[in-house]
PDB file of C-alpha atoms and ligand atoms in Angstrom:
ATOM      1  CA  UNK A   1       7.886  -5.806   6.113  1.00  0.00           C
ATOM      2  CA  UNK A   2       6.491  -9.312   5.457  1.00  0.00           C
ATOM      3  CA  UNK A   3       4.814 -10.105   2.145  1.00  0.00           C
ATOM      4  CA  UNK A   4       2.874 -13.378   2.161  1.00  0.00           C
ATOM      5  CA  UNK A   5       3.067 -15.097  -1.240  1.00  0.00           C
ATOM      6  CA  UNK A   6      -0.430 -16.316  -2.083  1.00  0.00           C
ATOM      7  CA  UNK A   7       0.725 -19.155  -4.325  1.00  0.00           C
ATOM      8  CA  UNK A   8      -2.661 -20.785  -4.873  1.00  0.00           C
ATOM      9  CA  UNK A   9      -4.321 -21.967  -8.076  1.00  0.00           C
ATOM     10  CA  UNK A  10      -7.774 -20.633  -7.233  1.00  0.00           C
ATOM     11  CA  UNK A  11      -9.392 -17.575  -5.668  1.00  0.00           C
ATOM     12  CA  UNK A  12     -11.202 -19.458  -2.885  1.00  0.00           C
ATOM     13  CA  UNK A  13      -8.035 -20.863  -1.335  1.00  0.00           C
ATOM     14  CA  UNK A  14      -6.303 -17.480  -1.608  1.00  0.00           C
ATOM     15  CA  UNK A  15      -9.223 -15.676   0.063  1.00  0.00           C
ATOM     16  CA  UNK A  16      -9.520 -18.361   2.755  1.00  0.00           C
ATOM     17  CA  UNK A  17      -5.857 -17.868   3.655  1.00  0.00           C
ATOM     18  CA  UNK A  18      -6.221 -14.080   3.521  1.00  0.00           C
ATOM     19  CA  UNK A  19      -9.065 -14.228   6.015  1.00  0.00           C
ATOM     20  CA  UNK A  20      -6.792 -16.070   8.459  1.00  0.00           C
ATOM     21  CA  UNK A  21      -4.069 -13.385   8.536  1.00  0.00           C
ATOM     22  CA  UNK A  22      -4.033  -9.778   9.690  1.00  0.00           C
ATOM     23  CA  UNK A  23      -3.469  -7.166   6.945  1.00  0.00           C
ATOM     24  CA  UNK A  24      -1.584  -5.085   9.529  1.00  0.00           C
ATOM     25  CA  UNK A  25       0.960  -7.890   9.904  1.00  0.00           C
ATOM     26  CA  UNK A  26       1.538  -8.709   6.239  1.00  0.00           C
ATOM     27  CA  UNK A  27       1.074  -7.524   2.701  1.00  0.00           C
ATOM     28  CA  UNK A  28       0.217 -10.128   0.053  1.00  0.00           C
ATOM     29  CA  UNK A  29       1.768 -11.141  -3.257  1.00  0.00           C
ATOM     30  CA  UNK A  30      -0.364 -12.290  -6.183  1.00  0.00           C
ATOM     31  CA  UNK A  31       1.698 -14.027  -8.860  1.00  0.00           C
ATOM     32  CA  UNK A  32       1.180 -15.231 -12.403  1.00  0.00           C
ATOM     33  CA  UNK A  33      -0.723 -18.440 -11.618  1.00  0.00           C
ATOM     34  CA  UNK A  34      -3.256 -16.910  -9.248  1.00  0.00           C
ATOM     35  CA  UNK A  35      -3.742 -13.762 -11.322  1.00  0.00           C
ATOM     36  CA  UNK A  36      -4.223 -15.790 -14.511  1.00  0.00           C
ATOM     37  CA  UNK A  37      -6.982 -17.830 -12.912  1.00  0.00           C
ATOM     38  CA  UNK A  38      -8.598 -15.220 -10.649  1.00  0.00           C
ATOM     39  CA  UNK A  39      -7.761 -11.844 -12.241  1.00  0.00           C
ATOM     40  CA  UNK A  40      -8.555  -8.294 -11.134  1.00  0.00           C
ATOM     41  CA  UNK A  41     -11.627  -9.389  -9.138  1.00  0.00           C
ATOM     42  CA  UNK A  42      -9.427 -11.243  -6.667  1.00  0.00           C
ATOM     43  CA  UNK A  43      -7.070  -8.264  -6.329  1.00  0.00           C
ATOM     44  CA  UNK A  44     -10.072  -6.086  -5.488  1.00  0.00           C
ATOM     45  CA  UNK A  45     -11.349  -8.604  -2.916  1.00  0.00           C
ATOM     46  CA  UNK A  46      -7.959  -8.733  -1.206  1.00  0.00           C
ATOM     47  CA  UNK A  47      -7.815  -4.942  -1.143  1.00  0.00           C
ATOM     48  CA  UNK A  48     -11.315  -4.755   0.336  1.00  0.00           C
ATOM     49  CA  UNK A  49     -10.072  -7.015   3.151  1.00  0.00           C
ATOM     50  CA  UNK A  50      -7.459  -4.325   3.841  1.00  0.00           C
ATOM     51  CA  UNK A  51      -4.412  -5.867   2.143  1.00  0.00           C
ATOM     52  CA  UNK A  52      -1.758  -4.004   0.204  1.00  0.00           C
ATOM     53  CA  UNK A  53      -1.173  -6.111  -2.918  1.00  0.00           C
ATOM     54  CA  UNK A  54       2.124  -6.735  -4.697  1.00  0.00           C
ATOM     55  CA  UNK A  55       1.128  -7.811  -8.221  1.00  0.00           C
ATOM     56  CA  UNK A  56       4.100  -9.989  -9.185  1.00  0.00           C
ATOM     57  CA  UNK A  57       3.632 -10.322 -12.946  1.00  0.00           C
ATOM     58  CA  UNK A  58       7.278  -9.615 -13.898  1.00  0.00           C
ATOM     59  CA  UNK A  59       6.516  -7.835 -17.164  1.00  0.00           C
ATOM     60  CA  UNK A  60       9.148  -8.110 -19.908  1.00  0.00           C
ATOM     61  CA  UNK A  61       8.277  -6.831 -23.395  1.00  0.00           C
ATOM     62  CA  UNK A  62       8.840  -3.852 -25.673  1.00  0.00           C
ATOM     63  CA  UNK A  63       8.649  -0.526 -23.796  1.00  0.00           C
ATOM     64  CA  UNK A  64       5.222   0.473 -25.127  1.00  0.00           C
ATOM     65  CA  UNK A  65       3.651  -2.861 -24.184  1.00  0.00           C
ATOM     66  CA  UNK A  66       5.188  -2.882 -20.716  1.00  0.00           C
ATOM     67  CA  UNK A  67       4.009   0.684 -20.115  1.00  0.00           C
ATOM     68  CA  UNK A  68       0.445  -0.259 -21.065  1.00  0.00           C
ATOM     69  CA  UNK A  69       0.473  -3.395 -18.906  1.00  0.00           C
ATOM     70  CA  UNK A  70       1.821  -1.452 -15.926  1.00  0.00           C
ATOM     71  CA  UNK A  71      -0.851   1.238 -16.278  1.00  0.00           C
ATOM     72  CA  UNK A  72      -3.521  -1.474 -16.322  1.00  0.00           C
ATOM     73  CA  UNK A  73      -1.998  -3.109 -13.230  1.00  0.00           C
ATOM     74  CA  UNK A  74      -1.613   0.158 -11.344  1.00  0.00           C
ATOM     75  CA  UNK A  75      -5.211   1.094 -12.187  1.00  0.00           C
ATOM     76  CA  UNK A  76      -6.261  -1.793  -9.951  1.00  0.00           C
ATOM     77  CA  UNK A  77      -4.883   0.191  -7.041  1.00  0.00           C
ATOM     78  CA  UNK A  78      -2.103  -2.267  -6.223  1.00  0.00           C
ATOM     79  CA  UNK A  79       0.741  -1.195  -3.957  1.00  0.00           C
ATOM     80  CA  UNK A  80       3.593  -2.706  -5.975  1.00  0.00           C
ATOM     81  CA  UNK A  81       4.247  -4.001  -9.511  1.00  0.00           C
ATOM     82  CA  UNK A  82       7.387  -5.301 -11.190  1.00  0.00           C
ATOM     83  CA  UNK A  83       9.251  -5.768 -14.471  1.00  0.00           C
ATOM     84  CA  UNK A  84      12.335  -7.737 -15.553  1.00  0.00           C
ATOM     85  CA  UNK A  85      15.358  -5.453 -15.369  1.00  0.00           C
ATOM     86  CA  UNK A  86      16.825  -7.351 -18.338  1.00  0.00           C
ATOM     87  CA  UNK A  87      14.196  -5.637 -20.514  1.00  0.00           C
ATOM     88  CA  UNK A  88      16.816  -2.882 -20.737  1.00  0.00           C
ATOM     89  CA  UNK A  89      17.114   0.869 -20.058  1.00  0.00           C
ATOM     90  CA  UNK A  90      14.431   1.985 -22.531  1.00  0.00           C
ATOM     91  CA  UNK A  91      11.906  -0.463 -21.096  1.00  0.00           C
ATOM     92  CA  UNK A  92      12.778   0.558 -17.537  1.00  0.00           C
ATOM     93  CA  UNK A  93      12.392   4.244 -18.414  1.00  0.00           C
ATOM     94  CA  UNK A  94       8.981   3.517 -19.953  1.00  0.00           C
ATOM     95  CA  UNK A  95       8.017   1.606 -16.796  1.00  0.00           C
ATOM     96  CA  UNK A  96       9.013   4.550 -14.604  1.00  0.00           C
ATOM     97  CA  UNK A  97       7.033   7.034 -16.727  1.00  0.00           C
ATOM     98  CA  UNK A  98       3.964   4.792 -16.816  1.00  0.00           C
ATOM     99  CA  UNK A  99       3.880   4.406 -13.048  1.00  0.00           C
ATOM    100  CA  UNK A 100       4.871   7.987 -12.115  1.00  0.00           C
ATOM    101  CA  UNK A 101       1.289   9.376 -11.976  1.00  0.00           C
ATOM    102  CA  UNK A 102       0.190   6.447  -9.806  1.00  0.00           C
ATOM    103  CA  UNK A 103       3.177   6.930  -7.513  1.00  0.00           C
ATOM    104  CA  UNK A 104       2.189  10.545  -7.115  1.00  0.00           C
ATOM    105  CA  UNK A 105      -1.490   9.882  -6.448  1.00  0.00           C
ATOM    106  CA  UNK A 106      -1.351   6.560  -4.581  1.00  0.00           C
ATOM    107  CA  UNK A 107       2.270   5.755  -3.715  1.00  0.00           C
ATOM    108  CA  UNK A 108       2.455   2.862  -6.200  1.00  0.00           C
ATOM    109  CA  UNK A 109       5.913   1.278  -6.349  1.00  0.00           C
ATOM    110  CA  UNK A 110       7.601  -0.319  -9.359  1.00  0.00           C
ATOM    111  CA  UNK A 111      10.593  -2.578  -8.890  1.00  0.00           C
ATOM    112  CA  UNK A 112      12.902  -4.589 -11.161  1.00  0.00           C
ATOM    113  CA  UNK A 113      13.587  -8.318 -11.052  1.00  0.00           C
ATOM    114  CA  UNK A 114      17.344  -8.844 -11.360  1.00  0.00           C
ATOM    115  CA  UNK A 115      18.504 -12.450 -11.888  1.00  0.00           C
ATOM    116  CA  UNK A 116      16.028 -15.200 -11.064  1.00  0.00           C
ATOM    117  CA  UNK A 117      17.398 -17.458  -8.346  1.00  0.00           C
ATOM    118  CA  UNK A 118      16.803 -20.391 -10.694  1.00  0.00           C
ATOM    119  CA  UNK A 119      19.597 -18.995 -12.920  1.00  0.00           C
ATOM    120  CA  UNK A 120      23.158 -20.019 -12.074  1.00  0.00           C
ATOM    121  CA  UNK A 121      26.362 -19.165 -13.918  1.00  0.00           C
ATOM    122  CA  UNK A 122      25.839 -22.000 -16.446  1.00  0.00           C
ATOM    123  CA  UNK A 123      22.276 -20.872 -17.190  1.00  0.00           C
ATOM    124  CA  UNK A 124      23.460 -17.273 -17.695  1.00  0.00           C
ATOM    125  CA  UNK A 125      26.238 -18.471 -20.007  1.00  0.00           C
ATOM    126  CA  UNK A 126      23.688 -20.441 -22.029  1.00  0.00           C
ATOM    127  CA  UNK A 127      21.832 -17.224 -22.813  1.00  0.00           C
ATOM    128  CA  UNK A 128      25.038 -15.387 -23.680  1.00  0.00           C
ATOM    129  CA  UNK A 129      25.697 -13.646 -20.356  1.00  0.00           C
ATOM    130  CA  UNK A 130      29.298 -14.492 -19.459  1.00  0.00           C
ATOM    131  CA  UNK A 131      29.475 -13.114 -15.913  1.00  0.00           C
ATOM    132  CA  UNK A 132      28.635 -14.483 -12.473  1.00  0.00           C
ATOM    133  CA  UNK A 133      25.067 -14.140 -11.175  1.00  0.00           C
ATOM    134  CA  UNK A 134      26.323 -11.637  -8.558  1.00  0.00           C
ATOM    135  CA  UNK A 135      27.950  -9.446 -11.221  1.00  0.00           C
ATOM    136  CA  UNK A 136      24.781  -9.574 -13.305  1.00  0.00           C
ATOM    137  CA  UNK A 137      22.571  -8.741 -10.298  1.00  0.00           C
ATOM    138  CA  UNK A 138      24.683  -5.691  -9.545  1.00  0.00           C
ATOM    139  CA  UNK A 139      24.729  -4.622 -13.183  1.00  0.00           C
ATOM    140  CA  UNK A 140      20.942  -4.910 -13.520  1.00  0.00           C
ATOM    141  CA  UNK A 141      20.360  -3.270 -10.138  1.00  0.00           C
ATOM    142  CA  UNK A 142      22.421  -0.279 -11.356  1.00  0.00           C
ATOM    143  CA  UNK A 143      20.239  -0.020 -14.481  1.00  0.00           C
ATOM    144  CA  UNK A 144      17.118  -0.123 -12.288  1.00  0.00           C
ATOM    145  CA  UNK A 145      18.504   2.603 -10.033  1.00  0.00           C
ATOM    146  CA  UNK A 146      19.511   4.789 -13.005  1.00  0.00           C
ATOM    147  CA  UNK A 147      16.018   4.458 -14.484  1.00  0.00           C
ATOM    148  CA  UNK A 148      14.574   5.736 -11.196  1.00  0.00           C
ATOM    149  CA  UNK A 149      12.600   2.641 -10.204  1.00  0.00           C
ATOM    150  CA  UNK A 150      11.956   2.055  -6.506  1.00  0.00           C
ATOM    151  CA  UNK A 151      14.100  -1.025  -5.998  1.00  0.00           C
ATOM    152  CA  UNK A 152      14.649  -4.647  -6.914  1.00  0.00           C
ATOM    153  CA  UNK A 153      13.744  -8.246  -6.223  1.00  0.00           C
ATOM    154  CA  UNK A 154      16.863 -10.232  -5.355  1.00  0.00           C
ATOM    155  CA  UNK A 155      18.102 -13.094  -3.220  1.00  0.00           C
ATOM    156  CA  UNK A 156      18.768 -12.157   0.422  1.00  0.00           C
ATOM    157  CA  UNK A 157      22.311 -13.406  -0.239  1.00  0.00           C
ATOM    158  CA  UNK A 158      22.791 -10.464  -2.634  1.00  0.00           C
ATOM    159  CA  UNK A 159      21.341  -7.703  -0.452  1.00  0.00           C
ATOM    160  CA  UNK A 160      24.691  -6.943   1.186  1.00  0.00           C
ATOM    161  CA  UNK A 161      26.308  -6.429  -2.228  1.00  0.00           C
ATOM    162  CA  UNK A 162      23.475  -4.111  -3.271  1.00  0.00           C
ATOM    163  CA  UNK A 163      23.602  -2.075  -0.066  1.00  0.00           C
ATOM    164  CA  UNK A 164      27.370  -1.658  -0.442  1.00  0.00           C
ATOM    165  CA  UNK A 165      27.216  -0.495  -4.052  1.00  0.00           C
ATOM    166  CA  UNK A 166      23.909   1.299  -4.566  1.00  0.00           C
ATOM    167  CA  UNK A 167      22.848   4.333  -2.598  1.00  0.00           C
ATOM    168  CA  UNK A 168      19.405   4.473  -1.042  1.00  0.00           C
ATOM    169  CA  UNK A 169      16.564   4.941  -1.032  1.00  0.00           C
ATOM    170  CA  UNK A 170      16.386   1.638  -2.906  1.00  0.00           C
ATOM    171  CA  UNK A 171      13.992  -1.095  -1.820  1.00  0.00           C
ATOM    172  CA  UNK A 172      15.092  -4.717  -1.680  1.00  0.00           C
ATOM    173  CA  UNK A 173      12.395  -7.368  -1.821  1.00  0.00           C
ATOM    174  CA  UNK A 174      13.712 -10.837  -1.070  1.00  0.00           C
ATOM    175  CA  UNK A 175      12.213 -14.308  -1.397  1.00  0.00           C
ATOM    176  CA  UNK A 176      14.155 -17.385  -0.253  1.00  0.00           C
ATOM    177  CA  UNK A 177      13.472 -16.713   3.431  1.00  0.00           C
ATOM    178  CA  UNK A 178      12.827 -19.462   5.967  1.00  0.00           C
ATOM    179  CA  UNK A 179      12.024 -18.798   9.648  1.00  0.00           C
ATOM    180  CA  UNK A 180      14.465 -20.168  12.208  1.00  0.00           C
ATOM    181  CA  UNK A 181      11.999 -22.881  13.230  1.00  0.00           C
ATOM    182  CA  UNK A 182      12.061 -24.216   9.686  1.00  0.00           C
ATOM    183  CA  UNK A 183      15.708 -23.509   8.847  1.00  0.00           C
ATOM    184  CA  UNK A 184      17.374 -26.310   6.918  1.00  0.00           C
ATOM    185  CA  UNK A 185      19.082 -28.669   9.309  1.00  0.00           C
ATOM    186  CA  UNK A 186      17.029 -27.575  12.322  1.00  0.00           C
ATOM    187  CA  UNK A 187      14.597 -29.976  13.943  1.00  0.00           C
ATOM    188  CA  UNK A 188      11.663 -30.397  11.597  1.00  0.00           C
ATOM    189  CA  UNK A 189      13.293 -27.914   9.219  1.00  0.00           C
ATOM    190  CA  UNK A 190      11.846 -27.499   5.755  1.00  0.00           C
ATOM    191  CA  UNK A 191      13.299 -25.414   2.951  1.00  0.00           C
ATOM    192  CA  UNK A 192      10.839 -26.759   0.331  1.00  0.00           C
ATOM    193  CA  UNK A 193      12.461 -26.214  -3.082  1.00  0.00           C
ATOM    194  CA  UNK A 194      14.405 -23.135  -1.980  1.00  0.00           C
ATOM    195  CA  UNK A 195      18.134 -23.831  -2.188  1.00  0.00           C
ATOM    196  CA  UNK A 196      19.772 -20.748  -0.741  1.00  0.00           C
ATOM    197  CA  UNK A 197      17.707 -19.788   2.275  1.00  0.00           C
ATOM    198  CA  UNK A 198      18.266 -17.153   4.920  1.00  0.00           C
ATOM    199  CA  UNK A 199      16.368 -16.595   8.167  1.00  0.00           C
ATOM    200  CA  UNK A 200      14.171 -13.481   8.510  1.00  0.00           C
ATOM    201  CA  UNK A 201      16.600 -12.073  11.092  1.00  0.00           C
ATOM    202  CA  UNK A 202      19.620 -12.575   8.830  1.00  0.00           C
ATOM    203  CA  UNK A 203      17.822 -11.158   5.786  1.00  0.00           C
ATOM    204  CA  UNK A 204      16.826  -8.027   7.745  1.00  0.00           C
ATOM    205  CA  UNK A 205      20.332  -7.713   9.164  1.00  0.00           C
ATOM    206  CA  UNK A 206      21.702  -7.880   5.602  1.00  0.00           C
ATOM    207  CA  UNK A 207      19.460  -4.940   4.654  1.00  0.00           C
ATOM    208  CA  UNK A 208      16.282  -6.488   3.215  1.00  0.00           C
ATOM    209  CA  UNK A 209      13.255  -4.210   3.297  1.00  0.00           C
ATOM    210  CA  UNK A 210      10.540  -6.740   2.475  1.00  0.00           C
ATOM    211  CA  UNK A 211      10.631 -10.502   2.990  1.00  0.00           C
ATOM    212  CA  UNK A 212       8.517 -12.572   0.599  1.00  0.00           C
ATOM    213  CA  UNK A 213       7.451 -15.732   2.429  1.00  0.00           C
ATOM    214  CA  UNK A 214       5.030 -18.306   1.071  1.00  0.00           C
ATOM    215  CA  UNK A 215       4.712 -21.867   2.309  1.00  0.00           C
ATOM    216  CA  UNK A 216       5.978 -21.377   5.884  1.00  0.00           C
ATOM    217  CA  UNK A 217       2.861 -19.184   6.331  1.00  0.00           C
ATOM    218  CA  UNK A 218       0.356 -20.532   3.801  1.00  0.00           C
ATOM    219  CA  UNK A 219       0.886 -24.211   4.706  1.00  0.00           C
ATOM    220  CA  UNK A 220       1.049 -23.654   8.476  1.00  0.00           C
ATOM    221  CA  UNK A 221      -1.691 -25.140  10.645  1.00  0.00           C
ATOM    222  CA  UNK A 222      -2.128 -21.639  12.074  1.00  0.00           C
ATOM    223  CA  UNK A 223      -0.973 -19.069   9.461  1.00  0.00           C
ATOM    224  CA  UNK A 224      -1.374 -16.070  11.783  1.00  0.00           C
ATOM    225  CA  UNK A 225       0.699 -17.755  14.468  1.00  0.00           C
ATOM    226  CA  UNK A 226       3.402 -18.538  11.877  1.00  0.00           C
ATOM    227  CA  UNK A 227       3.320 -14.901  10.759  1.00  0.00           C
ATOM    228  CA  UNK A 228       3.474 -13.640  14.365  1.00  0.00           C
ATOM    229  CA  UNK A 229       6.550 -15.695  15.102  1.00  0.00           C
ATOM    230  CA  UNK A 230       8.265 -14.382  11.936  1.00  0.00           C
ATOM    231  CA  UNK A 231       7.327 -10.789  12.861  1.00  0.00           C
ATOM    232  CA  UNK A 232       8.751 -11.365  16.371  1.00  0.00           C
ATOM    233  CA  UNK A 233      11.961 -12.706  14.870  1.00  0.00           C
ATOM    234  CA  UNK A 234      12.223  -9.658  12.599  1.00  0.00           C
ATOM    235  CA  UNK A 235      11.510  -7.218  15.439  1.00  0.00           C
ATOM    236  CA  UNK A 236      14.136  -8.847  17.627  1.00  0.00           C
ATOM    237  CA  UNK A 237      16.623  -8.534  14.736  1.00  0.00           C
ATOM    238  CA  UNK A 238      15.798  -4.846  14.268  1.00  0.00           C
ATOM    239  CA  UNK A 239      16.223  -4.142  18.008  1.00  0.00           C
ATOM    240  CA  UNK A 240      19.593  -5.853  18.154  1.00  0.00           C
TER     241      UNK A 240
HETATM  242  O1  C5P B   1       6.856 -20.694  -0.507  1.00  0.00           O
HETATM  243  P1  C5P B   1       8.050 -19.807  -0.677  1.00  0.00           P
HETATM  244  O2  C5P B   1       8.382 -19.005   0.572  1.00  0.00           O
HETATM  245  O3  C5P B   1       9.243 -20.541  -1.230  1.00  0.00           O
HETATM  246  O4  C5P B   1       7.579 -18.743  -1.781  1.00  0.00           O
HETATM  247  C1  C5P B   1       8.458 -17.766  -2.284  1.00  0.00           C
HETATM  248  C2  C5P B   1       7.757 -16.907  -3.289  1.00  0.00           C
HETATM  249  O5  C5P B   1       8.712 -16.041  -3.869  1.00  0.00           O
HETATM  250  C3  C5P B   1       7.117 -17.666  -4.443  1.00  0.00           C
HETATM  251  O6  C5P B   1       5.974 -16.908  -4.853  1.00  0.00           O
HETATM  252  C4  C5P B   1       8.188 -17.647  -5.501  1.00  0.00           C
HETATM  253  O7  C5P B   1       7.659 -17.725  -6.791  1.00  0.00           O
HETATM  254  C5  C5P B   1       8.803 -16.267  -5.277  1.00  0.00           C
HETATM  255  N1  C5P B   1      10.160 -16.125  -5.768  1.00  0.00           N
HETATM  256  C6  C5P B   1      11.220 -16.930  -5.356  1.00  0.00           C
HETATM  257  N2  C5P B   1      12.474 -16.736  -5.868  1.00  0.00           N
HETATM  258  C7  C5P B   1      12.690 -15.780  -6.772  1.00  0.00           C
HETATM  259  C8  C5P B   1      11.645 -14.960  -7.202  1.00  0.00           C
HETATM  260  C9  C5P B   1      10.377 -15.169  -6.680  1.00  0.00           C
HETATM  261  O8  C5P B   1      11.029 -17.798  -4.513  1.00  0.00           O
HETATM  262  N3  C5P B   1      13.902 -15.577  -7.219  1.00  0.00           N
END
């Protein structure tokens, strides 16, 4: 349910953090910076420590190229990969076909990135998309669903909209989550550069399946303790 974002610029720091957290309590996300510097070898080392890896490379290219890249990624044995939904229906269909054999043999998931949270209405307009971010998220999420992908990455603020309009099963993976202890405005609160944060409990209550959390875990004095308190918050939310 928790995915720890390993946003490091070298393999040693990523592995040091990974050895301080329990793979039963969290999956890990390897993004563009870490993968570019540390590559498949790091993914294999994380897997040998028992972690399920979400390879967050957000592919966006012509269908044939995306299919090839996804096959290469899935061959590493990762649990989840992703593409930009704005690559369009043909690219999404190619992504689904490329991953299908891996889903069958190893349960590999492929999800679509909807609208980056760095994009607001003005940014969308600048690239010729004259709708609100919420409308665009829903539109792209529908394309992802129609193409048969497993779900989307979106802001926790948009999960409610997705749950209301798109039938399950459809995974929602949400960054922009800050534990209650670090909620903006709370004592010692820290949102880092995230602007629209939600607590783990609120994100789960809204219908999030997986919470992507980076710095509140990776920069904590005791990362496992930080993770435990987030897991407790999530479990309490599920019970209530
Ligand atoms: O440290 P923090 O919890 O803010 O890390 C969030 C992670 O989720 C980072 O890896 C960031 O790149 C990623 N992410 C995000 N917002 C998006 C998409 C991805 O914060 N819209």
